[in-house]
Short mmCIF file of C-alpha atoms and ligand atoms in Angstrom, two decimals:
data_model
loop_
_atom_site.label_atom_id
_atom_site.label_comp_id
_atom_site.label_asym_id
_atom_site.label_seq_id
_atom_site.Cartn_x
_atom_site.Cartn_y
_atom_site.Cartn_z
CA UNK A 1 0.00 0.00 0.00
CA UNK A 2 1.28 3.78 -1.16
CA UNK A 3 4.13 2.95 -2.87
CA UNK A 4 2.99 5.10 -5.18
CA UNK A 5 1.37 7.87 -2.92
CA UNK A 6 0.72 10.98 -5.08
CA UNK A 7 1.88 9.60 -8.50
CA UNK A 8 0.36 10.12 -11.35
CA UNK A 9 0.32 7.74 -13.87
CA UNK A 10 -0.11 7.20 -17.66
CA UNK A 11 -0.77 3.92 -19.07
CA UNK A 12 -1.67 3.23 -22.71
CA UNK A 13 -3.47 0.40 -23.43
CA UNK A 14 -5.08 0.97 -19.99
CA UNK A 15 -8.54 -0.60 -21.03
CA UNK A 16 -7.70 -4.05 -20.92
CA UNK A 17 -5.25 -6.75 -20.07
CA UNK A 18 -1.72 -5.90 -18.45
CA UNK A 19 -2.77 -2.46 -19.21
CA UNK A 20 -5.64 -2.52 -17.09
CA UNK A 21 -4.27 -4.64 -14.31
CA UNK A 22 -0.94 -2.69 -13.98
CA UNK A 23 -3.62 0.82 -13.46
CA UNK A 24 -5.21 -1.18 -10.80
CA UNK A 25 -2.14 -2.40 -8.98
CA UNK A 26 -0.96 1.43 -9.26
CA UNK A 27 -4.44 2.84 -7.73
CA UNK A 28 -3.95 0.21 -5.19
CA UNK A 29 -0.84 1.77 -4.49
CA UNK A 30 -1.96 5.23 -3.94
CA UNK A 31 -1.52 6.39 -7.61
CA UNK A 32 -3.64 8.74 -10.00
CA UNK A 33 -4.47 6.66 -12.94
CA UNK A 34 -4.57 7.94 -16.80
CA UNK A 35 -5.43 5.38 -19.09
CA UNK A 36 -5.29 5.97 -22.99
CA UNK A 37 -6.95 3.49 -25.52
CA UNK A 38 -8.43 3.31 -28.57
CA UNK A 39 -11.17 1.48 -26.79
CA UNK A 40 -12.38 4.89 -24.77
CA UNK A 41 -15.84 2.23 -24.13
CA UNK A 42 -13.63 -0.14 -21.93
CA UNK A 43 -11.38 2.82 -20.91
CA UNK A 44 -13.78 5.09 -19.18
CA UNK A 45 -15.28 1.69 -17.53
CA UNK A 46 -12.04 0.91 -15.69
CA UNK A 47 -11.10 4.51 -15.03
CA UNK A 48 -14.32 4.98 -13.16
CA UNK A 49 -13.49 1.58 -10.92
CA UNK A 50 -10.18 3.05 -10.16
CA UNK A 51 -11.60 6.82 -9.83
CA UNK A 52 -9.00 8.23 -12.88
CA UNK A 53 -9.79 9.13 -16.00
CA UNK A 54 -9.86 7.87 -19.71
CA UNK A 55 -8.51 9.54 -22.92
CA UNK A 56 -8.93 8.11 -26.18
CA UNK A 57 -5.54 8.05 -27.70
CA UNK A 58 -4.01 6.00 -30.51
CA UNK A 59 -0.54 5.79 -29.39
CA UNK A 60 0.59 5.33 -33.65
CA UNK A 61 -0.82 8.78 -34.59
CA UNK A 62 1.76 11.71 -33.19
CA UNK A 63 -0.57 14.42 -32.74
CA UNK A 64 -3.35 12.76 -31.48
CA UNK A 65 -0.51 11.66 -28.85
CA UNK A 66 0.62 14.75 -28.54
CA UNK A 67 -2.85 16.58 -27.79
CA UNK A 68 -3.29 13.96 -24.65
CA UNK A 69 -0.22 14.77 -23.21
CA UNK A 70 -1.11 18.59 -23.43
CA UNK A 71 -4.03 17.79 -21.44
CA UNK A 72 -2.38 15.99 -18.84
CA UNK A 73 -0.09 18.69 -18.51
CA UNK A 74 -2.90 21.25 -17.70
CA UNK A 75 -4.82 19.14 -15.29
CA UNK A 76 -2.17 17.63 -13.79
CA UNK A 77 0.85 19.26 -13.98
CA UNK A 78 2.93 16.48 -13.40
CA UNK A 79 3.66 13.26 -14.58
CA UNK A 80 5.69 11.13 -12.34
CA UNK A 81 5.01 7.27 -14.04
CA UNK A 82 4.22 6.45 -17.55
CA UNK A 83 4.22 2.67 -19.17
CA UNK A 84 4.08 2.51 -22.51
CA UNK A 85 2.28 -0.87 -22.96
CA UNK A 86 -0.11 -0.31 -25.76
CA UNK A 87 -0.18 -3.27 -28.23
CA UNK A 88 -1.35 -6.10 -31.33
CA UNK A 89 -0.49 -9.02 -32.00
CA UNK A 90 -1.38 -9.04 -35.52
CA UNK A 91 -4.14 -11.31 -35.66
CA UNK A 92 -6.73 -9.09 -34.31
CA UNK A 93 -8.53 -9.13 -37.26
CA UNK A 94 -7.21 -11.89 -39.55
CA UNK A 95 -8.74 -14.99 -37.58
CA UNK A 96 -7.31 -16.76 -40.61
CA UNK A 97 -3.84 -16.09 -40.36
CA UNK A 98 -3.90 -17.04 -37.14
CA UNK A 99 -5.57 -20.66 -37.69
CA UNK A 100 -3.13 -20.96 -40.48
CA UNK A 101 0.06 -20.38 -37.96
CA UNK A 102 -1.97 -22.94 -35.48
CA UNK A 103 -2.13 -25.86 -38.52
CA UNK A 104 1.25 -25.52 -39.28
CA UNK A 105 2.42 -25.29 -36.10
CA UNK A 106 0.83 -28.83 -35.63
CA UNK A 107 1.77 -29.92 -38.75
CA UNK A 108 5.66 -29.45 -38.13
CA UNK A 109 5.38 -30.82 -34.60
CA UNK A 110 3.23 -34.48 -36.40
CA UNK A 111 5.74 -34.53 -39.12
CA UNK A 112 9.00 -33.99 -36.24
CA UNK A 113 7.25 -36.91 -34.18
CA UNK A 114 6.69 -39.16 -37.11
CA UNK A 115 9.40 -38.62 -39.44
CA UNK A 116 12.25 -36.33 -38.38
CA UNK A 117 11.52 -34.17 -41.15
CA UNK A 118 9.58 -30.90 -41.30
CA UNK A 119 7.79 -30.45 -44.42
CA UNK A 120 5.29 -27.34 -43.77
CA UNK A 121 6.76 -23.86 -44.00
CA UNK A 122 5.25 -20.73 -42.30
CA UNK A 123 5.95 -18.58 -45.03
CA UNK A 124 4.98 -15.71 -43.01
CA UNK A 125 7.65 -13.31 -43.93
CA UNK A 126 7.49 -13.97 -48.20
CA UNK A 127 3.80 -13.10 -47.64
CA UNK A 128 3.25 -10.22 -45.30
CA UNK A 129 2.17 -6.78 -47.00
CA UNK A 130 3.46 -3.36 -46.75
CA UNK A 131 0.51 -2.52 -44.49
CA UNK A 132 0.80 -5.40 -41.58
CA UNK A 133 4.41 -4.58 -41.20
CA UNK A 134 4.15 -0.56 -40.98
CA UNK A 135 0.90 -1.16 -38.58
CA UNK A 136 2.72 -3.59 -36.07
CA UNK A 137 6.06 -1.54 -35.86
CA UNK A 138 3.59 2.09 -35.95
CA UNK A 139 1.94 0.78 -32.34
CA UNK A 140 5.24 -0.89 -31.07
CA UNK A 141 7.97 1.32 -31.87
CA UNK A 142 6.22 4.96 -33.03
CA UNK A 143 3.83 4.25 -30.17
CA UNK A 144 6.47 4.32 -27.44
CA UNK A 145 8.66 6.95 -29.05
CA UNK A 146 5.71 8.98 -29.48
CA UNK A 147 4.09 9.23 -25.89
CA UNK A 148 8.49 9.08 -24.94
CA UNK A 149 8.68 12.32 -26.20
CA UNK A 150 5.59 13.98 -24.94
CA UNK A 151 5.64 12.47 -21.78
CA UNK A 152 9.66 14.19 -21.38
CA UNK A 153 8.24 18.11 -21.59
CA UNK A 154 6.54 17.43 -18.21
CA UNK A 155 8.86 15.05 -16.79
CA UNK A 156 12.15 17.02 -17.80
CA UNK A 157 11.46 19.44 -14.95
CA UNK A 158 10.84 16.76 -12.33
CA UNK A 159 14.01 15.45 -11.49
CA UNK A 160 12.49 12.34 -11.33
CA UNK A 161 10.27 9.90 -13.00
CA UNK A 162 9.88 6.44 -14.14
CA UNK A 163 9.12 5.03 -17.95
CA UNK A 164 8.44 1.59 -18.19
CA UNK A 165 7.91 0.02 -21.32
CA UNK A 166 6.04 -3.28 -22.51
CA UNK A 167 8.52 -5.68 -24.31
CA UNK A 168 8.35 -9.29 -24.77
CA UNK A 169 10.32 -12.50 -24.67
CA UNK A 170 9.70 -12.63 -28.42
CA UNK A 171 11.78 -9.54 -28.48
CA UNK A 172 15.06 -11.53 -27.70
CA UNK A 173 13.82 -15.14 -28.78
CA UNK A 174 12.12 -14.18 -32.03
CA UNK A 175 9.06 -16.10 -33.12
CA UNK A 176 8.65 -17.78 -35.85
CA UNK A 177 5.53 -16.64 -37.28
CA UNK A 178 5.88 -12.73 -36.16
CA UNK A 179 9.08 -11.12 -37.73
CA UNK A 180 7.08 -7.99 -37.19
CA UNK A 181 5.99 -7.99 -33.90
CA UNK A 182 9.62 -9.17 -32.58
CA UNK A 183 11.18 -6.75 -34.69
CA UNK A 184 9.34 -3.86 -32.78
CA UNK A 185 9.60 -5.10 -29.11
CA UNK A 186 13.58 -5.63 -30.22
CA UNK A 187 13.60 -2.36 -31.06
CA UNK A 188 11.64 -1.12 -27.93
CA UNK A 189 14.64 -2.78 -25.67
CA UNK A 190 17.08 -0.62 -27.90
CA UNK A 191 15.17 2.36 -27.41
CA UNK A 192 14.44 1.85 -23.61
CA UNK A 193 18.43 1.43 -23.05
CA UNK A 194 19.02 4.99 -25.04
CA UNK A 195 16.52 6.66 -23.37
CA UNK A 196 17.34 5.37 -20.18
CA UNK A 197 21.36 6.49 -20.87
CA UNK A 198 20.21 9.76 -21.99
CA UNK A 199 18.04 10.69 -19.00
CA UNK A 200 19.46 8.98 -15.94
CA UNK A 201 21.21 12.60 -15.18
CA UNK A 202 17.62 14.19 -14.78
CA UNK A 203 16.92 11.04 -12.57
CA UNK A 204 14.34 9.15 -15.35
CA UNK A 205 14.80 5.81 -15.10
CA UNK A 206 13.72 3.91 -17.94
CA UNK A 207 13.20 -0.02 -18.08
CA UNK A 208 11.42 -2.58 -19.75
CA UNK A 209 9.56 -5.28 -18.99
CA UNK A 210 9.31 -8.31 -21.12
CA UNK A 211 6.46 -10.73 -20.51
CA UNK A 212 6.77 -14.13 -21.37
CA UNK A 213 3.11 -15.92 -22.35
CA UNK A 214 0.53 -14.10 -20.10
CA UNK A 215 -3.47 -14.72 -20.21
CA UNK A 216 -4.90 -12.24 -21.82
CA UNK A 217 -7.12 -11.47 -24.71
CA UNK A 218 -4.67 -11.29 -26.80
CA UNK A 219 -3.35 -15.16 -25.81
CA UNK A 220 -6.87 -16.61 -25.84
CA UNK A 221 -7.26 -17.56 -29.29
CA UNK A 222 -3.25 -19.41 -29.65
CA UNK A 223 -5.67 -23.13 -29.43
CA UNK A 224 -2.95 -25.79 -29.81
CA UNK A 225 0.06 -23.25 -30.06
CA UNK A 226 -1.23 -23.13 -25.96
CA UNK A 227 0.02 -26.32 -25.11
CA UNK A 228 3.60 -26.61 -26.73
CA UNK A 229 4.43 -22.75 -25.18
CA UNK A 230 3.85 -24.82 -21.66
CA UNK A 231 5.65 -27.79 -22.67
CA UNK A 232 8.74 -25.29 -23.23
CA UNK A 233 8.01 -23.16 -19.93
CA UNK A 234 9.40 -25.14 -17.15
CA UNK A 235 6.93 -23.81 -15.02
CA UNK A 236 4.23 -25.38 -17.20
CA UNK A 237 1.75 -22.66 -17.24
CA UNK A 238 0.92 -19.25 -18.67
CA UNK A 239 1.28 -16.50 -16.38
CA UNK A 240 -1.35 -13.96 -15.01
CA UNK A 241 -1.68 -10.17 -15.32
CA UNK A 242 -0.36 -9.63 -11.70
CA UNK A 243 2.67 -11.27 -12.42
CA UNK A 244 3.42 -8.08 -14.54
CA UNK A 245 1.24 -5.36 -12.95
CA UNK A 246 3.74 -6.46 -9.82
CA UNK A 247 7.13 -5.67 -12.02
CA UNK A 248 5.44 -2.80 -12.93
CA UNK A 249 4.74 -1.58 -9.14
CA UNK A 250 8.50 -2.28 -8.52
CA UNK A 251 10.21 -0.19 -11.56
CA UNK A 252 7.45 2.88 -11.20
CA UNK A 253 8.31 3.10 -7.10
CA UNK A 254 11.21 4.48 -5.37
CA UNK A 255 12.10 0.33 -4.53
CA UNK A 256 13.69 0.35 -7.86
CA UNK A 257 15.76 4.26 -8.09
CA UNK A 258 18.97 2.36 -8.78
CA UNK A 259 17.73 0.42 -11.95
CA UNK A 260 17.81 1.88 -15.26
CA UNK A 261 18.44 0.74 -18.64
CA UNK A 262 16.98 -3.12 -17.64
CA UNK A 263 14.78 -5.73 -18.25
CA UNK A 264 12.28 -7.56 -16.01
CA UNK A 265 10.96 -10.74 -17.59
CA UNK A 266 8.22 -12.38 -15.80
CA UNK A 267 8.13 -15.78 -17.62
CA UNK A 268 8.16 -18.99 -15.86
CA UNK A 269 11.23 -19.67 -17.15
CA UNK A 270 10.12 -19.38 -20.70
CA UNK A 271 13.78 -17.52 -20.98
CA UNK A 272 16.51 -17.12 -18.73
CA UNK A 273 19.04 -14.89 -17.80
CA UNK A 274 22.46 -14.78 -16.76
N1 NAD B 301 -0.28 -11.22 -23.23
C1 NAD B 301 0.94 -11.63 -23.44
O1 NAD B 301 1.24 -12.84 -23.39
C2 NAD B 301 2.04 -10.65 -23.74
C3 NAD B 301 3.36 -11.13 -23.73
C4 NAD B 301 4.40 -10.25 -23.99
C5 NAD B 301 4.13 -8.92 -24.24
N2 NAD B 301 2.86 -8.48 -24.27
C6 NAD B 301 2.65 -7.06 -24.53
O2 NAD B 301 1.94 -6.46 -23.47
C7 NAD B 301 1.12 -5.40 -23.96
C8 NAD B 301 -0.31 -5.61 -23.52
O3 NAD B 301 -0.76 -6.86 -24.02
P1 NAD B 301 -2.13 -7.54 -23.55
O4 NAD B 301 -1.88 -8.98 -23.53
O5 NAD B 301 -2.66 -6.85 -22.36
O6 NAD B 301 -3.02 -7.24 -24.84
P2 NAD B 301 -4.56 -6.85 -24.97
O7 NAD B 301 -4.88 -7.07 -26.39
O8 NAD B 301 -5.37 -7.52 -23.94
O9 NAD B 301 -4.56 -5.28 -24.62
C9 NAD B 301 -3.93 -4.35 -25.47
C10 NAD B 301 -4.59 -3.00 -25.29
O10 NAD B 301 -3.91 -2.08 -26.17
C11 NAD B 301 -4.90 -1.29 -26.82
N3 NAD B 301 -4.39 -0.78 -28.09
C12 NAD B 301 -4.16 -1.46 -29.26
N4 NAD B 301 -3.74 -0.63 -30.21
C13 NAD B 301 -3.67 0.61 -29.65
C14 NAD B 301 -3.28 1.89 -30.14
N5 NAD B 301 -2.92 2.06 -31.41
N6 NAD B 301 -3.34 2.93 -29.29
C15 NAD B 301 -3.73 2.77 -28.00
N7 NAD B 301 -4.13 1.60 -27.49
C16 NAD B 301 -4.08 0.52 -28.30
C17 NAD B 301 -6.07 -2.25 -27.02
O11 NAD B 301 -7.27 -1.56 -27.28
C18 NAD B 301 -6.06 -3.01 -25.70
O12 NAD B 301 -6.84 -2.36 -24.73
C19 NAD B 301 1.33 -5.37 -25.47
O13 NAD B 301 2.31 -4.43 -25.79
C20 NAD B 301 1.81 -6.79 -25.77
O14 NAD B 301 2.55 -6.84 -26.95
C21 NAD B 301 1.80 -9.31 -24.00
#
């Protein structure tokens, strides 16, 4: 309780999933919660819960961005925490991409079993347009720099704040039917290490965290793909949205003022470490 007494808090992607469970860990904690979405319904429902307040804001589009932070800046006039978490996975929409990386999925692991020998190919990199690869890397990478930036004209002044933002173990391990999305949370551990080099002298710490396989909407629909991520976690289980809204507690309070420039990877052992 209050280790976050008096913050105030962005979070995009604040309607749902880790977004919405890392606001209520923070309100829990004594924190003011801002939560941006595109989904201003589901927003506004959880900002009421946690008595903050909802903004729609689509973290790809600069100015829409940059209009939200203005606001913040007037009603608040400070802006101690923000997590840049917002996020796709690229099958949102495209139900049939997805059941296509689920069959051959299964179809390498059958063919391993029975013969040795893989004969399906994802093919996911010959065939993805223009469009899916600008749109992933747009939410990811712009996203983050975007709200970065803004977020810095009201924390420069502070001499202190903390930026956390939402990686992934695909980042580091790759995955073999999302060049795009691991591309962009790669790049978001790049960018959090610059950013956290370039501000540690006006005492802005800057981390990521990188989830492994967390239940979530945007897990729920991996069917068979389910199984096999267990089988390779040793803890033999996907993990929950407190197991991240609790590394998130940690890097936004003053428990964590001599980390900067790291990664936190809640993942069962998914991936380790040295
Ligand atoms: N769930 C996992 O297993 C997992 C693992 C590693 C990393 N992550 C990352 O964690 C973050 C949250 O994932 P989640 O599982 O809670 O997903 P989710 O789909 O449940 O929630 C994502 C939220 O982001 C919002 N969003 C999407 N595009 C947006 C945009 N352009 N602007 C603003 N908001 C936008 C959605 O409306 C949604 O509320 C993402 O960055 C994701 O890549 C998730």
């Amino acid at each position: 309780m209050d280790r976050l007494k008096n913050k105030v808090a962005l979070i995009t992607g604040g309607a749902r999933g880790l977004g919405a469970s890392i606001a209520s860990h923070f309100f829990n904690e004594g924190a003011n919660v801002i939560l941006c979405d595109v989904n201003i319904n589901d927003a506004k429902k959880k900002a009421k819960e946690l008595n903050g307040i909802a903004y729609y804001m689509d973290v790809s589009d600069s100015e829409n961005v940059s209009e939200i932070f203005n606001k913040v800046r007037l009603k608040f006039k400070q802006l101690d925490i923000l997590v840049n978490n917002a996020g796709i996975n690229g099958f949102e929409d495209r139900e049939d991409l997805l059941n296509d990386r689920i069959k051959i999925n299964n179809h390498q692991s059958k063919e391993f079993v029975e013969t040795g020998k893989i004969k399906s190919h994802f093919d996911v990199t010959v065939n993805m347009s223009d469009e899916e690869w600008h749109k992933m890397i747009s939410i990811h990478l712009n996203g983050t720099f975007f709200c970065t930036r803004e977020a810095l004209k009201i924390m420069n002044n502070q001499h202190e704040a903390s930026i956390i933002n939402m990686a992934s173990v695909l980042g580091t391990t790759g995955g073999p039917s999302s060049p795009h999305y691991s591309a962009a949370k790669s790049a978001v551990l790049g960018f959090t290490r610059a950013t956290a080099r370039e501000l540690a002298s006006r005492n802005i710490r800057v981390n990521a965290i990188a989830p492994g396989y967390i239940d979530t909407d945007m897990t729920c629909r991996l069917g068979d793909i389910k199984n096999l991520v267990k089988l390779a976690t040793p803890m033999k289980k996907f993990g929950t949205t407190d197991d991240i809204a609790w590394a998130a507690v940690y890097l936004a309070s003053n428990e964590s003022n001599f980390v900067t420039g790291q990664t936190i990877s809640p993942n069962g052992g998914f991936v380790m470490s040295q």
